[in-house]
Amino acid sequence: MVLTRAGAGAARSNKVKAPFRILDLPPKIVGNIFEELDDDDLICVRQVFRAFEAHSSTPYGSRFFDHFIAILHPTSLAVLLEISRHSVWSKFVRKVTISGELIGVTIFPEHIDVQPHVALQKSVENSGMDVLVLAEAFRALTSLDIVRIDVASFDAAGYHGCYADGIKCGRVHMFQEEVGDRSWEDYPDLGNTRVYRLVFQALQRAGMQQNIKRSLQFCYMNDNQEISFFDVQSPPWTNVYSQSLRDVTYIASFNTGWMEKLLQSTTDIREVYFHENHEFITFPVGTDTIHLMANALSPQSC
């Protein structure tokens, strides 16, 4: 085949104008491109066609499946368990928060009859299924690195100074309404829940008590009552759990004796957040950062 000079130029011109296919790039580079997209664009790209969906799985999973928040309600626990069993998305879950909030106790959504939820929560507590479900979920999450226990992340995160950046398991199935602002007097025993002991039991049952870092929040507003959330002198705490505690949030005005014992029992704590307390407290040697919180959303490091 013989091409004239004009024909050769036209061929080169057509070759230059041919559209560049992003999928001709190595998969790693394609994935890096997707990582630079904002959330909305990343979601839209995944809906274009299957090849884009496959190439964007890693940035999508890392961004949206990194952290899950659940409460001790069967619907919320069921969603967490379903995620933990997913063959793709479960491997991206690195942090799970279990909140002690309960519908009808500290969560009162508008236009919702809370009594059925109260009954469900009580049923799962009495049967011990909450411990079993959590243990199975923890065991299935092979990339799990941090377990946080608090009493606010699911619904009252902003009000209590939690930064709830995770997916709230089952929230849209249980209720969608926001809960109005409530004063501290509405939560006389906000932090005195079984959630701490329960999660410790679940980690032990899953055989993961030594492999998971822990993040704890304590919240209680009763100046006249000394409280303990769990036994900080028990062998399981002193020998195992205390060694993996990395940060503590302390939003309270209760007696600091128990909190001081907890801090002194730790061996590798990195950060401590304080709010609503003005007593002296002794910190363990080696604590990296202490945050004095003037209000729930404004920590000041020292």
Coordinates of C-alpha atoms in Angstrom, one line a residue:
M1 CA 0.0 0.0 0.0
V2 CA 1.4 3.4 -1.1
L3 CA 0.3 6.6 0.7
T4 CA 0.7 10.0 -0.7
R5 CA 2.3 12.8 1.4
A6 CA -1.2 14.3 1.9
G7 CA -2.6 10.9 2.8
A8 CA 0.2 10.2 5.4
G9 CA -0.4 13.6 7.0
A10 CA -4.1 12.9 7.3
A11 CA -3.4 9.5 8.9
R12 CA -1.1 11.1 11.4
S13 CA -3.7 13.8 12.1
N14 CA -6.4 11.1 12.7
K15 CA -4.1 9.2 15.0
V16 CA -3.4 12.3 17.1
K17 CA -7.1 13.1 17.4
A18 CA -8.1 9.6 18.5
P19 CA -9.5 9.8 22.1
F20 CA -7.3 8.7 24.9
R21 CA -8.7 5.8 26.9
I22 CA -8.1 6.1 30.6
L23 CA -8.4 2.4 31.0
D24 CA -5.3 2.0 28.8
L25 CA -3.4 3.2 31.8
P26 CA -2.1 0.7 34.4
P27 CA -4.8 -0.1 37.0
K28 CA -2.7 1.5 39.8
I29 CA -2.6 4.8 38.0
V30 CA -6.3 4.6 37.3
G31 CA -6.9 4.0 41.0
N32 CA -4.8 7.0 41.9
I33 CA -6.8 9.2 39.6
F34 CA -10.0 8.1 41.2
E35 CA -8.5 8.8 44.7
E36 CA -8.3 12.5 43.7
L37 CA -12.0 12.8 43.0
D38 CA -14.3 14.3 45.6
D39 CA -17.0 12.1 47.1
D40 CA -19.8 13.0 44.7
D41 CA -17.7 12.6 41.6
L42 CA -16.3 9.3 42.8
I43 CA -19.8 8.0 43.3
C44 CA -20.9 9.2 39.9
V45 CA -17.8 7.6 38.2
R46 CA -18.7 4.2 39.6
Q47 CA -22.0 4.4 37.9
V48 CA -20.6 4.9 34.4
F49 CA -19.8 1.3 33.6
R50 CA -18.4 -1.8 35.3
A51 CA -14.8 -1.2 34.4
F52 CA -14.8 2.1 36.3
E53 CA -16.6 0.5 39.2
A54 CA -13.9 -2.2 39.4
H55 CA -11.0 0.2 39.2
S56 CA -12.4 2.5 41.8
S57 CA -13.2 -0.1 44.4
T58 CA -10.1 0.6 46.5
P59 CA -10.5 4.4 46.8
Y60 CA -14.2 4.0 47.3
G61 CA -13.9 1.3 50.0
S62 CA -11.1 3.2 51.8
R63 CA -13.2 6.4 51.8
F64 CA -16.6 5.2 52.7
F65 CA -16.1 1.9 54.5
D66 CA -13.3 2.8 56.9
H67 CA -15.4 3.5 60.0
F68 CA -18.8 2.1 61.1
I69 CA -20.8 3.2 64.2
A70 CA -23.4 0.9 65.8
I71 CA -25.6 0.9 68.8
L72 CA -26.9 -2.0 70.9
H73 CA -30.1 -2.3 68.8
P74 CA -30.7 -5.5 66.8
T75 CA -31.2 -3.6 63.5
S76 CA -28.0 -1.7 64.0
L77 CA -26.0 -4.8 65.0
A78 CA -27.5 -6.7 62.0
V79 CA -26.2 -4.1 59.6
L80 CA -22.7 -4.2 61.1
L81 CA -22.7 -8.0 60.9
E82 CA -23.8 -7.9 57.3
I83 CA -21.0 -5.5 56.4
S84 CA -18.5 -7.7 58.2
R85 CA -19.5 -10.6 56.1
H86 CA -19.3 -8.8 52.7
S87 CA -16.5 -10.3 50.6
V88 CA -15.3 -6.9 49.3
W89 CA -16.2 -4.1 51.6
S90 CA -15.4 -5.8 54.9
K91 CA -11.6 -5.6 54.2
F92 CA -11.7 -1.8 54.2
V93 CA -13.2 -1.5 57.7
R94 CA -10.5 -0.4 60.1
K95 CA -12.5 1.2 62.9
V96 CA -15.7 0.3 64.6
T97 CA -17.4 2.5 67.2
I98 CA -20.0 0.9 69.5
S99 CA -22.1 3.6 71.2
G100 CA -24.1 3.1 74.4
E101 CA -26.9 5.3 73.2
L102 CA -30.3 3.6 73.2
I103 CA -33.6 4.6 71.5
G104 CA -36.1 5.6 74.2
V105 CA -33.3 6.1 76.7
T106 CA -31.1 8.8 75.3
I107 CA -32.4 8.9 71.7
F108 CA -35.9 10.2 71.3
P109 CA -36.6 10.7 67.5
E110 CA -39.7 12.8 66.7
H111 CA -42.8 11.0 65.4
I112 CA -41.4 7.6 66.3
D113 CA -43.0 5.2 68.8
V114 CA -40.0 4.3 70.9
Q115 CA -41.6 1.4 72.8
P116 CA -41.0 -1.2 70.1
H117 CA -37.4 -0.2 69.9
V118 CA -37.1 -0.3 73.7
A119 CA -38.5 -3.8 73.7
L120 CA -36.1 -4.9 71.0
Q121 CA -33.1 -3.5 72.8
K122 CA -34.1 -5.2 76.0
S123 CA -34.6 -8.5 74.2
V124 CA -31.2 -8.5 72.6
E125 CA -29.6 -7.6 76.0
N126 CA -31.5 -10.3 77.9
S127 CA -30.6 -13.0 75.3
G128 CA -27.0 -12.0 75.2
M129 CA -27.2 -11.9 71.4
D130 CA -25.5 -8.4 71.3
V131 CA -22.3 -9.9 72.6
L132 CA -22.5 -12.8 70.2
V133 CA -23.2 -10.6 67.2
L134 CA -20.4 -8.2 68.0
A135 CA -17.9 -11.1 68.5
E136 CA -18.8 -12.5 65.1
A137 CA -18.5 -9.1 63.4
F138 CA -15.2 -8.4 65.1
R139 CA -13.8 -11.8 64.1
A140 CA -14.9 -11.3 60.4
L141 CA -13.4 -7.9 60.0
T142 CA -9.8 -8.9 59.2
S143 CA -8.5 -5.3 58.7
L144 CA -10.0 -4.0 62.0
D145 CA -7.5 -1.9 63.9
I146 CA -9.4 0.3 66.3
V147 CA -12.5 -0.3 68.5
R148 CA -14.0 2.9 70.1
I149 CA -16.6 2.8 72.9
D150 CA -18.5 5.9 73.6
V151 CA -22.0 7.2 74.4
A152 CA -22.6 9.8 71.7
S153 CA -21.3 9.0 68.2
F154 CA -24.6 7.6 66.8
D155 CA -26.9 10.5 67.4
A156 CA -25.4 13.2 69.7
A157 CA -21.9 13.4 68.3
G158 CA -21.7 17.2 67.9
Y159 CA -23.4 17.9 71.2
H160 CA -20.9 15.8 73.2
G161 CA -17.7 16.5 71.3
C162 CA -17.4 13.3 69.3
Y163 CA -16.3 13.5 65.7
A164 CA -18.6 10.9 64.1
D165 CA -17.1 10.5 60.6
G166 CA -18.4 6.9 60.2
I167 CA -21.4 5.2 58.7
K168 CA -24.2 4.8 61.3
C169 CA -25.4 1.3 61.0
G170 CA -29.2 1.0 60.6
R171 CA -30.0 4.6 61.4
V172 CA -32.2 5.1 58.3
H173 CA -34.0 1.9 59.0
M174 CA -34.8 2.8 62.6
F175 CA -35.4 6.6 62.3
Q176 CA -34.4 9.5 60.1
E177 CA -35.5 12.5 62.2
E178 CA -32.9 14.5 64.1
V179 CA -33.1 14.6 67.9
G180 CA -33.5 18.0 69.4
D181 CA -30.9 19.5 71.8
R182 CA -31.2 18.1 75.3
S183 CA -29.6 19.4 78.4
W184 CA -27.3 17.4 80.7
E185 CA -30.1 17.0 83.1
D186 CA -31.9 14.8 80.5
Y187 CA -29.0 12.3 80.8
P188 CA -28.4 11.6 84.5
D189 CA -26.7 8.3 83.8
L190 CA -25.5 8.8 80.2
G191 CA -22.1 7.1 80.8
N192 CA -23.2 4.5 83.2
T193 CA -24.0 1.8 80.6
R194 CA -23.0 -1.8 80.1
V195 CA -21.5 -1.0 76.7
Y196 CA -17.9 -1.0 78.0
R197 CA -18.0 -4.4 79.6
L198 CA -20.0 -5.8 76.7
V199 CA -17.5 -4.8 74.0
F200 CA -14.6 -6.1 76.1
Q201 CA -16.5 -9.4 76.4
A202 CA -17.1 -9.5 72.6
L203 CA -13.4 -8.9 71.9
Q204 CA -12.4 -11.6 74.2
R205 CA -14.9 -14.0 72.7
A206 CA -13.6 -13.1 69.3
G207 CA -10.0 -13.8 70.5
M208 CA -9.0 -10.3 69.5
Q209 CA -8.5 -8.7 72.9
Q210 CA -4.7 -8.3 72.4
N211 CA -4.8 -7.2 68.7
I212 CA -7.1 -4.2 68.7
K213 CA -6.3 -0.7 69.8
R214 CA -9.0 1.0 71.9
S215 CA -10.5 4.4 72.1
L216 CA -12.8 5.2 75.1
Q217 CA -15.2 8.1 75.9
F218 CA -16.7 8.6 79.4
C219 CA -19.6 11.0 80.0
Y220 CA -21.4 11.5 83.3
M221 CA -22.7 14.6 85.0
N222 CA -23.2 14.0 88.7
D223 CA -20.9 15.9 91.0
N224 CA -22.0 14.1 94.1
Q225 CA -21.6 10.5 93.0
E226 CA -18.4 8.5 92.5
I227 CA -18.8 6.2 89.6
S228 CA -16.8 3.4 87.9
F229 CA -17.6 2.2 84.4
F230 CA -15.7 -1.1 84.9
D231 CA -13.2 -2.6 87.2
V232 CA -9.8 -1.0 86.3
Q233 CA -8.0 -3.3 88.8
S234 CA -9.3 -6.5 87.3
P235 CA -6.7 -8.8 85.7
P236 CA -8.3 -8.6 82.2
W237 CA -8.0 -4.8 82.3
T238 CA -4.6 -4.5 83.8
N239 CA -3.0 -7.4 81.9
V240 CA -4.6 -7.0 78.5
Y241 CA -7.0 -4.1 77.7
S242 CA -5.1 -1.3 79.4
Q243 CA -2.1 -2.0 77.2
S244 CA -3.9 -1.3 74.0
L245 CA -5.7 1.9 75.1
R246 CA -4.6 4.8 72.9
D247 CA -6.9 7.7 73.6
V248 CA -9.5 8.7 76.2
T249 CA -12.2 11.4 76.1
Y250 CA -13.5 12.6 79.5
I251 CA -16.6 14.7 79.3
A252 CA -17.9 14.8 82.9
S253 CA -17.9 16.4 86.3
F254 CA -17.9 13.2 88.4
N255 CA -15.3 12.2 90.9
T256 CA -11.9 11.8 89.2
G257 CA -10.6 9.0 91.3
W258 CA -11.7 6.2 89.0
M259 CA -10.4 8.1 85.9
E260 CA -7.0 8.6 87.5
K261 CA -6.8 4.9 88.2
L262 CA -7.6 4.1 84.6
L263 CA -5.0 6.5 83.3
Q264 CA -2.3 5.2 85.7
S265 CA -3.0 1.7 84.5
T266 CA -2.3 2.4 80.9
T267 CA 1.1 1.7 79.3
D268 CA 0.9 3.4 75.8
I269 CA -1.8 6.0 75.9
R270 CA -1.4 8.7 73.2
E271 CA -4.1 11.4 73.7
V272 CA -6.5 12.5 76.5
Y273 CA -9.4 14.9 76.0
F274 CA -10.9 16.7 78.9
H275 CA -14.1 18.7 79.1
E276 CA -16.4 19.9 82.0
N277 CA -14.0 19.0 84.8
H278 CA -11.8 21.3 86.9
E279 CA -10.2 18.9 89.4
F280 CA -6.5 18.0 89.5
I281 CA -5.6 14.6 88.0
T282 CA -2.3 12.8 87.6
F283 CA -1.4 11.7 84.1
P284 CA 0.8 8.6 83.3
V285 CA 4.4 9.3 82.2
G286 CA 4.7 9.3 78.4
T287 CA 1.2 10.7 77.6
D288 CA 1.8 12.4 74.2
T289 CA -1.0 15.0 74.1
I290 CA -3.6 16.4 76.5
H291 CA -6.5 18.3 75.1
L292 CA -8.3 20.8 77.4
M293 CA -11.7 21.3 75.8
A294 CA -13.3 24.7 76.5
N295 CA -16.4 23.4 74.9
A296 CA -17.4 20.2 73.2
L297 CA -16.1 21.2 69.8
S298 CA -13.0 23.4 70.6
P299 CA -10.1 21.3 72.0
Q300 CA -6.9 23.1 73.0
S301 CA -3.8 21.0 73.1
C302 CA -1.2 21.3 75.8

